[in-house]
Coordinates of C-alpha atoms in Angstrom, one line a residue:
X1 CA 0.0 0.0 0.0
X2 CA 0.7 3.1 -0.5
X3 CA 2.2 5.9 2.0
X4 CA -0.2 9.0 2.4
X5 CA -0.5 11.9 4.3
X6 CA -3.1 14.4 4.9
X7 CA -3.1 18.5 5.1
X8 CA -3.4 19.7 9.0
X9 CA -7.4 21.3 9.0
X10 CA -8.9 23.2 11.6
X11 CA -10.5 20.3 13.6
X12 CA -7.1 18.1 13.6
X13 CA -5.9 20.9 15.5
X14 CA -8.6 21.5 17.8
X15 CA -8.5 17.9 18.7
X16 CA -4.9 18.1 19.3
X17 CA -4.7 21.2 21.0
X18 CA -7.7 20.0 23.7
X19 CA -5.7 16.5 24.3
X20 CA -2.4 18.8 25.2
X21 CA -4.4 21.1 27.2
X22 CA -6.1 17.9 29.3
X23 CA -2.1 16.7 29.0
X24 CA -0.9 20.4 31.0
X25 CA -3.5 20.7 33.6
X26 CA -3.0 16.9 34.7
X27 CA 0.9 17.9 35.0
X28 CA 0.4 21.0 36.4
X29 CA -2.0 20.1 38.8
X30 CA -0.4 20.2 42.0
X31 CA 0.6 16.9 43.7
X32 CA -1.8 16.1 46.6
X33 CA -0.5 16.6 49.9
X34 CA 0.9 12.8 51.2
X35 CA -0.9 11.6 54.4
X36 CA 0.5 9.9 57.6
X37 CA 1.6 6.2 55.9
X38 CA -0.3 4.6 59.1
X39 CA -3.4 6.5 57.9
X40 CA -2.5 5.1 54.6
X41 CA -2.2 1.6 56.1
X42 CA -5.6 2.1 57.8
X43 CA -7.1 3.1 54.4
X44 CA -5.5 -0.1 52.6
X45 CA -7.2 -2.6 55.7
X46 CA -10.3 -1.2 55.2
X47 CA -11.0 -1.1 51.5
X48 CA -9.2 -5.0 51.2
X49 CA -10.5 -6.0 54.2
X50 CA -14.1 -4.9 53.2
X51 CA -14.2 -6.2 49.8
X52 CA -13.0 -9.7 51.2
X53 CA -15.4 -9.5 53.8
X54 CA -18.4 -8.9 51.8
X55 CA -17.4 -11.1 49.3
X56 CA -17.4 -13.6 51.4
X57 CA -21.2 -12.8 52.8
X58 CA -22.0 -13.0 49.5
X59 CA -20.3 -16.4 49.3
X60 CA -22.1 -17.7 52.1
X61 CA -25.7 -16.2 50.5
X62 CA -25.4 -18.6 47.7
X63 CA -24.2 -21.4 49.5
X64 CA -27.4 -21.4 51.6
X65 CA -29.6 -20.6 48.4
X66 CA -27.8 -23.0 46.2
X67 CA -30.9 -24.9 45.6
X68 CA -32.9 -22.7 44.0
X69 CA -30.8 -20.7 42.1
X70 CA -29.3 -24.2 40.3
X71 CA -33.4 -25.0 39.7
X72 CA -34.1 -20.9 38.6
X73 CA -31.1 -19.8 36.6
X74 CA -29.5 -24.1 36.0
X75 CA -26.0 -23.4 36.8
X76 CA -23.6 -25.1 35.6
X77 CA -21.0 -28.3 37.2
X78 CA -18.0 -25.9 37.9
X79 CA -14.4 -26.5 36.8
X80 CA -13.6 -27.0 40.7
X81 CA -15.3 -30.5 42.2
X82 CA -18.3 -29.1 44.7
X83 CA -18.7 -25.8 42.9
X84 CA -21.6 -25.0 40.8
X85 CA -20.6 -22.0 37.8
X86 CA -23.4 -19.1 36.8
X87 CA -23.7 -18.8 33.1
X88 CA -26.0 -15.8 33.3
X89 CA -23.3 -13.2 31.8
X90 CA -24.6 -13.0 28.3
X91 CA -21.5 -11.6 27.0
X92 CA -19.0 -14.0 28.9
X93 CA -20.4 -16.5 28.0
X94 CA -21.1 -15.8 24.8
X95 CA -17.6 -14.8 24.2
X96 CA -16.4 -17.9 25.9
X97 CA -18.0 -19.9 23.5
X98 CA -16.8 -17.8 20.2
X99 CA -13.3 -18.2 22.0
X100 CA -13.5 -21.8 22.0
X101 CA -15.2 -22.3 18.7
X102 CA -12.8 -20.6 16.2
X103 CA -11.5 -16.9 17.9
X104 CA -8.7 -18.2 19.9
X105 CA -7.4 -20.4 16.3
X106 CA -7.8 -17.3 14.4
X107 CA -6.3 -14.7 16.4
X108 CA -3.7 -17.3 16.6
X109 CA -3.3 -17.8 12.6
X110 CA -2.8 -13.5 12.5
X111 CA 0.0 -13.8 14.9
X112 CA 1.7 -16.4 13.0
X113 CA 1.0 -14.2 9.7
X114 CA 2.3 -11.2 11.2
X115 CA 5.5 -12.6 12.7
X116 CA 6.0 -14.5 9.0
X117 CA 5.9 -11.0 7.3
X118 CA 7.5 -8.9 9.5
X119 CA 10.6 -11.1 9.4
X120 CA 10.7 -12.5 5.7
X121 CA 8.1 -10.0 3.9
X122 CA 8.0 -6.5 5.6
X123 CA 6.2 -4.3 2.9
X124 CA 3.5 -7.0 2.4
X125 CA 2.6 -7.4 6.0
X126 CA -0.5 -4.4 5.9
X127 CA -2.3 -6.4 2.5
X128 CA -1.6 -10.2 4.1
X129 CA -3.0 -9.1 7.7
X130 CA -6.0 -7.7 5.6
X131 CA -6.4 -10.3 3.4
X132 CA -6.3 -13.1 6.5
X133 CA -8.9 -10.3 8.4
X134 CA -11.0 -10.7 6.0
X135 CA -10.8 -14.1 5.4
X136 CA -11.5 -14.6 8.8
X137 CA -14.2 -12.5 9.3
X138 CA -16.3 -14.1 6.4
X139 CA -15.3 -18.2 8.0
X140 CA -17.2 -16.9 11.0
X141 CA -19.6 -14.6 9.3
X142 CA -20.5 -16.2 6.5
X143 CA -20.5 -14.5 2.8
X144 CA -24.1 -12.8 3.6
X145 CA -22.6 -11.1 6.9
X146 CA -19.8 -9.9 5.6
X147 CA -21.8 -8.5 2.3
X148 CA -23.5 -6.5 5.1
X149 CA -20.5 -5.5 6.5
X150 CA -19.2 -4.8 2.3
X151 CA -22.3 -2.7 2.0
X152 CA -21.6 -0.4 4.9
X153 CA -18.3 0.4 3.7
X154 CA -19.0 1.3 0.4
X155 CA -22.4 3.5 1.6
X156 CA -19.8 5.0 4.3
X157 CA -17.0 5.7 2.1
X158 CA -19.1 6.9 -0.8
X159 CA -20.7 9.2 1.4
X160 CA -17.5 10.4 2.7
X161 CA -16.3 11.2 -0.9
X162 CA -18.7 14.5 -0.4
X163 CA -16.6 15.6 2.2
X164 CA -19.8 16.9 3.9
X165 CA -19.4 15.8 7.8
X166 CA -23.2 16.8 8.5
X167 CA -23.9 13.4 5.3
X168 CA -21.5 11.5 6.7
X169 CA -22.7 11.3 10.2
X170 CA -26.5 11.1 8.5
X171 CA -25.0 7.8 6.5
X172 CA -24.0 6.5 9.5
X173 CA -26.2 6.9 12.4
X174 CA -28.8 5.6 9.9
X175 CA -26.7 2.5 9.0
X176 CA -25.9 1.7 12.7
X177 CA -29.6 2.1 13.1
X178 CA -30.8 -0.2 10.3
X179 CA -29.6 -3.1 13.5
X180 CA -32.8 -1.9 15.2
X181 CA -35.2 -2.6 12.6
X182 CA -37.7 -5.8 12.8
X183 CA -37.8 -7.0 9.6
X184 CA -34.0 -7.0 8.7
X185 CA -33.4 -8.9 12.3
X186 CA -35.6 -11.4 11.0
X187 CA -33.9 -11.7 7.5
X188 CA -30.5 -11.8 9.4
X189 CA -31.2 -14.2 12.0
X190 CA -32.9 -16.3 8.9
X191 CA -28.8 -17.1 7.5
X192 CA -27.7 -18.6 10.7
X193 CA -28.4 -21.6 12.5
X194 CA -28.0 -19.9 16.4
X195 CA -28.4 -16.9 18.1
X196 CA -25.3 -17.1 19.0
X197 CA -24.1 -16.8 14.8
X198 CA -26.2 -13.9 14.6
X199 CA -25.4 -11.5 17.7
X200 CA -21.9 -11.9 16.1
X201 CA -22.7 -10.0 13.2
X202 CA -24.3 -7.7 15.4
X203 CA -21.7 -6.8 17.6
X204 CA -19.5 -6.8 14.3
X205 CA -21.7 -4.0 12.4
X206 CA -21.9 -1.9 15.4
X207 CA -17.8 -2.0 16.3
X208 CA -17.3 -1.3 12.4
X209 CA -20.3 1.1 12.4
X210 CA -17.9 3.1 14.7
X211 CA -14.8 2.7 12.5
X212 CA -16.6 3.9 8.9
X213 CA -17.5 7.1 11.0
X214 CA -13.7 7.5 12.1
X215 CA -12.6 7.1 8.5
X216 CA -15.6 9.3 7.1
X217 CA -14.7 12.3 9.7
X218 CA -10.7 11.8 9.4
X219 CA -11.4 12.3 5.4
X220 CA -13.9 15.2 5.5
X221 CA -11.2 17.4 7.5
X222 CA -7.8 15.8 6.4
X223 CA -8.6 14.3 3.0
X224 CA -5.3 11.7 1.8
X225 CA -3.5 13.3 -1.2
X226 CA -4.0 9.7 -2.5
X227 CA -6.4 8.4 -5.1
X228 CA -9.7 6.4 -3.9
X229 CA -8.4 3.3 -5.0
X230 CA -5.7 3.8 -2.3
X231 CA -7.8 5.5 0.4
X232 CA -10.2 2.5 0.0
X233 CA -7.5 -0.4 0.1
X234 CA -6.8 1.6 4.2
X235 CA -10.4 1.6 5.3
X236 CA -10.4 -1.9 4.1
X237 CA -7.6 -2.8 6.3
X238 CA -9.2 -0.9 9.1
X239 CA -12.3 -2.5 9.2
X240 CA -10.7 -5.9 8.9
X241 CA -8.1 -5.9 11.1
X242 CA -8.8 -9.2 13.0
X243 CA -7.9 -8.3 16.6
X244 CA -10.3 -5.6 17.0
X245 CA -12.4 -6.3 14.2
X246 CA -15.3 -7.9 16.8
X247 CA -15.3 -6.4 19.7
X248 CA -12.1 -3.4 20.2
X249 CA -10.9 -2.0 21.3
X250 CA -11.1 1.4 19.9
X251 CA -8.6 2.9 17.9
X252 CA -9.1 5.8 15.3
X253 CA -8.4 5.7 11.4
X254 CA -5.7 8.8 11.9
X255 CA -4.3 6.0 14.6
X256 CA -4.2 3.1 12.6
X257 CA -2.8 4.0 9.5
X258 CA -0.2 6.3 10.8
X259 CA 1.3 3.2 13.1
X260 CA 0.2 0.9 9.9
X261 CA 3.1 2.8 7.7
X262 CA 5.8 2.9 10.4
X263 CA 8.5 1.0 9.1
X264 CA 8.5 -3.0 10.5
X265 CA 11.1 -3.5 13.1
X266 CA 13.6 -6.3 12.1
X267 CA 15.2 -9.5 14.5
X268 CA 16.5 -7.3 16.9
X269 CA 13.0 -7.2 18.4
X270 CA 12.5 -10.6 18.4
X271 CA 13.5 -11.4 21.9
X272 CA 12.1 -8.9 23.5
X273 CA 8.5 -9.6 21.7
X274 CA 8.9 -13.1 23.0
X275 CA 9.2 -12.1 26.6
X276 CA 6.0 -9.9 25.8
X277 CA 4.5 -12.7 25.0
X278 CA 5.0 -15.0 27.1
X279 CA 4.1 -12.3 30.4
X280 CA 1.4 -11.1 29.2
X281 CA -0.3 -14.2 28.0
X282 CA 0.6 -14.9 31.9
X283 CA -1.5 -12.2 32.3
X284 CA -4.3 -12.8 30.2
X285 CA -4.8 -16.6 31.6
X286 CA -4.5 -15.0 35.4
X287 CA -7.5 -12.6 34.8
X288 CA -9.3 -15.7 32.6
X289 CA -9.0 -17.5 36.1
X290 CA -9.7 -14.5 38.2
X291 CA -13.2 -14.1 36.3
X292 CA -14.2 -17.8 36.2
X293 CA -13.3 -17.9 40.1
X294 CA -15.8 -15.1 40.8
X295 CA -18.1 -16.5 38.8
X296 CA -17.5 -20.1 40.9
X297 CA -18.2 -18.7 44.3
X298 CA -20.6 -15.8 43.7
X299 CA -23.5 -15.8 41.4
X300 CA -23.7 -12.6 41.4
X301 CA -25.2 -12.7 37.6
X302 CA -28.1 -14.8 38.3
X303 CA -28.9 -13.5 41.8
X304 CA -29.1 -9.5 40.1
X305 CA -31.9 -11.6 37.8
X306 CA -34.6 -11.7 40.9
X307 CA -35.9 -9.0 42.6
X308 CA -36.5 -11.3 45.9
X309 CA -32.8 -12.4 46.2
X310 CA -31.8 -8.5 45.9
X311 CA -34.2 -8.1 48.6
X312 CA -33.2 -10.4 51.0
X313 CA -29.6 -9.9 50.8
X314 CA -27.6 -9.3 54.2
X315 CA -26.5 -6.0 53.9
X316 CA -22.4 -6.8 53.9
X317 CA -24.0 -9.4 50.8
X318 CA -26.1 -6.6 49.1
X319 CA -22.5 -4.7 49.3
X320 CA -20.6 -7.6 48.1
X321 CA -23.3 -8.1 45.3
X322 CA -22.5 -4.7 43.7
X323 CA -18.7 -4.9 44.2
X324 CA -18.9 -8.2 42.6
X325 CA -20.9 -7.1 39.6
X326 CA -18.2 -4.1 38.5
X327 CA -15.5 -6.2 39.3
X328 CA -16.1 -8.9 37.6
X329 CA -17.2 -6.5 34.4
X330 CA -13.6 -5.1 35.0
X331 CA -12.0 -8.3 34.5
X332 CA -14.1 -9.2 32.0
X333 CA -12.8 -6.6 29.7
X334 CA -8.9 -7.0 30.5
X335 CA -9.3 -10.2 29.6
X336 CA -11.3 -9.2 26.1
X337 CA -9.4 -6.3 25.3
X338 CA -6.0 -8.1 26.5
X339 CA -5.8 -10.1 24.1
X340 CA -6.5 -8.2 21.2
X341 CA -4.0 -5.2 22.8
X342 CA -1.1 -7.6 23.2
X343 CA -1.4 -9.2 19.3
X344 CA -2.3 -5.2 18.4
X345 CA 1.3 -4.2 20.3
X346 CA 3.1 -6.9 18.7
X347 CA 2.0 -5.8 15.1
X348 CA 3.7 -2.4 16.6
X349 CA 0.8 -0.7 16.7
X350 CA -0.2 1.6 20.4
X351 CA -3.8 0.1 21.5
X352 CA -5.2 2.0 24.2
X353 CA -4.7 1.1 27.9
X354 CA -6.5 -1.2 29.5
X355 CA -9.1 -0.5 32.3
X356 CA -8.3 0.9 35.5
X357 CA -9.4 -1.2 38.4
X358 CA -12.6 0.4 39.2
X359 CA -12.1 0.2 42.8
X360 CA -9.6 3.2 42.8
X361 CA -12.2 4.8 40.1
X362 CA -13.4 7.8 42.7
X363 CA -15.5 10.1 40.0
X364 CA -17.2 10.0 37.0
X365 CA -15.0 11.4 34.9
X366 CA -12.2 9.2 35.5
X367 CA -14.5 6.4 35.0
X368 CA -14.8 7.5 31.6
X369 CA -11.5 8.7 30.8
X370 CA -9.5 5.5 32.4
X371 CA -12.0 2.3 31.6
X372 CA -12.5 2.4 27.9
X373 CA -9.6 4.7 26.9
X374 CA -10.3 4.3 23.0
X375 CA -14.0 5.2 23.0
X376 CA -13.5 8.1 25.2
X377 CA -10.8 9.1 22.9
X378 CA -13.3 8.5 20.1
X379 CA -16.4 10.4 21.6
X380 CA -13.5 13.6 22.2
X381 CA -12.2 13.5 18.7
X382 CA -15.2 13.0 16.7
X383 CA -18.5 14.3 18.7
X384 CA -17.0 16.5 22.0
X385 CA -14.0 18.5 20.1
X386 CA -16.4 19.5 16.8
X387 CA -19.5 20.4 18.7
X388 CA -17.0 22.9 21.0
X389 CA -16.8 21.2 24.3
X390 CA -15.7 23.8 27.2
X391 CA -13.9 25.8 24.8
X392 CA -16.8 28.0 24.1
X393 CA -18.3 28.3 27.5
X394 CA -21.0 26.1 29.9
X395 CA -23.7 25.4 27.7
X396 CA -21.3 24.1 24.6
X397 CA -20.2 21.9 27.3
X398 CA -23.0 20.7 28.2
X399 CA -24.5 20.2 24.9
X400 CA -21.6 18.6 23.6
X401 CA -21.2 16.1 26.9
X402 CA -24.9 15.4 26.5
X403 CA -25.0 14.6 22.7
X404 CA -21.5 12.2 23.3
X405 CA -23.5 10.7 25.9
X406 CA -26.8 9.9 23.8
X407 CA -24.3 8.9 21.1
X408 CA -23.3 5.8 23.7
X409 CA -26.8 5.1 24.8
X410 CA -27.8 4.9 21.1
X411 CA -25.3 2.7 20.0
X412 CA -25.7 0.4 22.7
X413 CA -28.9 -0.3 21.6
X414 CA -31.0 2.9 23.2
X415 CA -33.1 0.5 25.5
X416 CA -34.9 2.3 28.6
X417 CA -32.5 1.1 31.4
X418 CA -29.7 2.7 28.8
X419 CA -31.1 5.9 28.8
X420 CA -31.1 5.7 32.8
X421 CA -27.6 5.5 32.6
X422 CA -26.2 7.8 30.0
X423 CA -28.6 10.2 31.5
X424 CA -27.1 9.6 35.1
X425 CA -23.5 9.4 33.5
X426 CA -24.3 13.0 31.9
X427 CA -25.8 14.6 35.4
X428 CA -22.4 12.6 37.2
X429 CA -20.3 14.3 34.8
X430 CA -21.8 17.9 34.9
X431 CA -21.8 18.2 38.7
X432 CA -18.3 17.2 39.0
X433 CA -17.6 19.8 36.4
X434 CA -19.0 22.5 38.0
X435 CA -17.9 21.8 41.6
X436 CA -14.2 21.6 39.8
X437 CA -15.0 25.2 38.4
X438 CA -16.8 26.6 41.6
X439 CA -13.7 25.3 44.0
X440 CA -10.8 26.5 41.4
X441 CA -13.1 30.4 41.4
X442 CA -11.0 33.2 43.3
X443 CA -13.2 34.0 46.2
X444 CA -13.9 29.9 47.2
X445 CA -9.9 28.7 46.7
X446 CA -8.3 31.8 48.8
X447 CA -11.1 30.8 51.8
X448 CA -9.5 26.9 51.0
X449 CA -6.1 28.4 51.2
X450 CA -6.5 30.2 54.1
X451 CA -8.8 27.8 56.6
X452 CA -7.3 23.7 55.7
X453 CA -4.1 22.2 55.6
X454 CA -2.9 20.5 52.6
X455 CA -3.9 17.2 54.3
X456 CA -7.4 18.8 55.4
X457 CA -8.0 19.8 52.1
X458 CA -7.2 16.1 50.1
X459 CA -9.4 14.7 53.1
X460 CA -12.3 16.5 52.0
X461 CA -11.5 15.7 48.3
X462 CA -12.1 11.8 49.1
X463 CA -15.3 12.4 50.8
X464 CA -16.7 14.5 47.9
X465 CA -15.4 11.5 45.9
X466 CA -17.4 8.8 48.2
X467 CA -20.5 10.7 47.0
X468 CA -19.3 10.6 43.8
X469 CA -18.5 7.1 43.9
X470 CA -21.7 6.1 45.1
X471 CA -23.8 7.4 42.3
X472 CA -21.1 5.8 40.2
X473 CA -21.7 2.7 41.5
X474 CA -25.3 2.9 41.3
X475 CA -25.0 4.1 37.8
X476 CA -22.9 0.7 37.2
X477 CA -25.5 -1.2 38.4
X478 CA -28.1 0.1 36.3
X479 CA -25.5 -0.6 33.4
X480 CA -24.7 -4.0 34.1
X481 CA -28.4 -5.2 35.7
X482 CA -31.0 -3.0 34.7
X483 CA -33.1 -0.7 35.9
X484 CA -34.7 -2.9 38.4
X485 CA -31.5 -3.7 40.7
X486 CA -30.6 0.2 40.7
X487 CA -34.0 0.7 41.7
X488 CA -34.0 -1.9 44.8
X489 CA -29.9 -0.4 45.6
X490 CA -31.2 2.8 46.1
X491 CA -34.4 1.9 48.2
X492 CA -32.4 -0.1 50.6
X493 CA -29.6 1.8 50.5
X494 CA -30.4 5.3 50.6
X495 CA -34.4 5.6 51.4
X496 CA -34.7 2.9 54.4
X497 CA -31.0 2.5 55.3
X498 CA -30.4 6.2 55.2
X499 CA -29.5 6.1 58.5
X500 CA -27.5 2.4 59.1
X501 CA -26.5 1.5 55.7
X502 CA -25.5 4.6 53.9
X503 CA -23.4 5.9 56.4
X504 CA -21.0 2.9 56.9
X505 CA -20.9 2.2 53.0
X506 CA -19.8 6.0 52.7
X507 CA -17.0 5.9 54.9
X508 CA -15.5 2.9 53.2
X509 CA -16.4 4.5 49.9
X510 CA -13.9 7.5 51.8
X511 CA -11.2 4.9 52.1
X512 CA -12.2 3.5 48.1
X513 CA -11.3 7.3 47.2
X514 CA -8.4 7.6 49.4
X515 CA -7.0 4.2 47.9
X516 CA -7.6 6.0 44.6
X517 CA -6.1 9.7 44.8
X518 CA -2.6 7.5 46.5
X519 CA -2.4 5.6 43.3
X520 CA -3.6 8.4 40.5
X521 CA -0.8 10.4 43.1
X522 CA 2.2 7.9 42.9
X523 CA 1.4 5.4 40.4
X524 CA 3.4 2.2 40.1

């Protein structure tokens, strides 16, 4: 292929230019003032100590309802003799299965192909890895899904040719959309003999839905002094690139073909790619274990499936339920986007970073900003940057959060609990925003300055961030169970245990938060 570059436009720069700003003010921003290491030490006991201890609760809740959650939800013979496993996370399972079936062999096959043409073939590595991409893609697909997929691209790139943004973002949002409509569900669901065949294509079209809008934007401001043939031959190696071609992560078109062209790295590599390798497949099979563990001796997935279980949980339990459910949806995804980042880094291309642990996670925004890395870095570049973010005051911000936000909902599939949550994520987001403005103002940060200690003032910054936190984890919730399971979290929690359970879980959200300005403070 080719080597192209574009012209620097307006946009590009913007983008840039608010990704160095975020850049400064995270240097800048003064260190937080270090606390007493016993206080430290106190803060460590209590957020490991509680998360073991209401694990375990919960532990104990399904032993002694084992019974009728094996005859409600039919668990499964564990792995481990005398443990039962819970199948009820769709998309672990699901996933599982695909791994099983033909993923692992696959993304297997494009390592092999890209070690083979970095070494002997260097300038053909770009068309082999799309050839075997696609290739791939249409063994699992079949011919008919990937014509859909086909058909996409060409509407996308066709579109793009008009170098109209406004079109582009029509042609798309209305092709992500046709995955909503009856008729053509039916008609897709007709070519395959599962379900499981056909949510695959699904979660195909909407990953690569994302990708033709990357390439349609990229080429509306920074058009490729290139011919179409060319310019065509990229997206098509974009979309097809096998490791993140089902599921991410994210990267953009700018991204990927600017790390595409880099110059392959000869044998001198080689040894240190193999000890890559080897420690992070290490890696990769500890969090596989981690996950299948929790998933052993907490059913958290089928018990979040029945209102009556939710309601008779012990209160450490109830706890344990909803640290269990984001943590296990943490490991879930450095274990999906693991593996896909380490074959990505190995090609020599930068994937994003993988999740933060969401137990140090003390605020919406960082939730955002730290989890998914490369659709954050999406949503800024392509929806939060061009609609004028903070640049042009509070209400560009908010309308430009807001419409980044219903973006998400929208192409998760825009069902009621998802609107819940982006809506809650927005509000989270917001408030945070504004406190940040209110506390930084003149009159507010001289009457900090002058009245707490350094110490005082990182004290009250962690118990801001528990009442953060706890709307964060509600929001979660919602995410990850639906609408009922927030609904019964904040009943018990903050209407009838306003006054025994909402204290005590706030103070060792306090520690949570503490926990997490240390690390974001003095990272490893």
């Amino acid at each position: 292929m080719l080597n192209c570059s574009g012209t620097k436009l307006g946009l590009d720069r913007l983008y840039l230019q608010a990704i160095s700003e975020r850049q400064m003010k995270s240097k800048s921003k003064p260190q937080l003032s270090p606390l007493p290491r016993t206080e430290i030490l106190i803060y460590w006991v209590l957020s490991f100590g509680s998360h073991l201890y209401s694990y375990y609760q919960l532990h104990r809740f399904c032993k002694v309802h084992e019974t009728g959650l094996v005859r409600e939800f039919q668990l499964e013979e564990g792995f481990l003799k005398g443990f039962k496993r819970d199948p009820s996370d769709f998309e672990w399972n699901f996933w599982s299965e695909w791994a099983k079936k033909s993923l692992l062999w696959t993304l297997f096959g494009h390592g092999v192909a890209s070690r083979f043409t970095t070494v002997f073939y260097p300038k053909r590595r770009v068309p082999v890895l799309t050839i075997y991409g696609f290739v791939a893609a249409s063994s699992a697909l079949g011919i008919r899904g990937v014509s859909v997929l086909l058909v996409h691209l060409a509407l996308s790139f066709s579109v793009a040719q008009l170098r109209k943004p406004a079109l582009s973002w029509g042609c798309n949002l209305l092709l992500l959309s046709t995955l909503h409509i009856q008729p053509l569900q039916e008609i897709q669901r007709g070519w395959y003999e599962t379900e499981e065949e056909y949510f695959l294509l699904l979660f195909s079209v909407a990953v690569c839905g994302l990708r033709f809008i990357s390439f349609s934007l990229e080429h509306c401001w920074n058009p490729l002094n290139c011919g179409a043939v060319v310019q065509l031959c990229w997206l098509f190696s974009y979309t097809f690139y096998h490791p993140f071609f089902y599921n991410g992560p994210i990267v953009t078109y700018k991204d990927y073909t600017e790390q595409m062209q880099q110059p392959a790295e000869g044998s001198n590599r080689e040894e240190s790619a193999l000890s890559y390798l080897v420690l992070r497949s290490g890696r990769l099979l500890l969090w596989w274990c981690i996950a299948e563990y929790m998933i052993h001796v907490m059913y958290m997935h089928a018990i979040q499936s029945n209102e009556i279980y939710i309601e008779i949980l012990p209160p450490w339990a109830l706890g344990g339920l909803a640290l269990a459910l984001v943590q296990f949806f943490y490991v879930k995804y450095l274990v999906l986007f693991g593996l896909p980042s380490m074959l990505a880094t190995l090609d020599q291309l930068v994937p994003p970073k993988l999740p933060r642990c969401v137990s140090i996670m003390h605020s919406f925004t960082g939730m955002w900003r730290h989890f998914d890395e490369g659709l954050y870095q999406w949503l800024i570049r392509y929806i939060y940057v061009p609609l004028g973010g903070s640049r042009h005051g509070p209400l560009y911000n908010i309308l430009s959060t807001g419409l980044a936000f219903g973006f998400v909902c929208f192409w998760h599939g825009g069902s009621d609990y998802l609107q819940y949550w982006a809506l809650m994520n927005w509000a989270g987001v917001l408030v945070e925003s504004g406190l940040k403005s209110l506390f930084v103002s003149s009159f507010i940060h001289s009457m900090v300055e002058q009245n707490f200690s350094m110490a005082m003032k990182r004290r009250w910054v962690a118990l801001v961030s528990a009442f953060s936190t706890s709307m964060l984890i509600l929001s979660n919730l919602v995410f990850l169970g639906g609408i009922h399971v927030g609904r019964i979290f904040w009943k018990r929690v903050f209407i009838h245990g306003w006054s025994t359970l909402a204290p005590p879980m706030l103070a060792f959200l306090y520690c949570f938060a503490q926990i997490g300005l240390e690390w974001t403070s003095h990272p490893p």
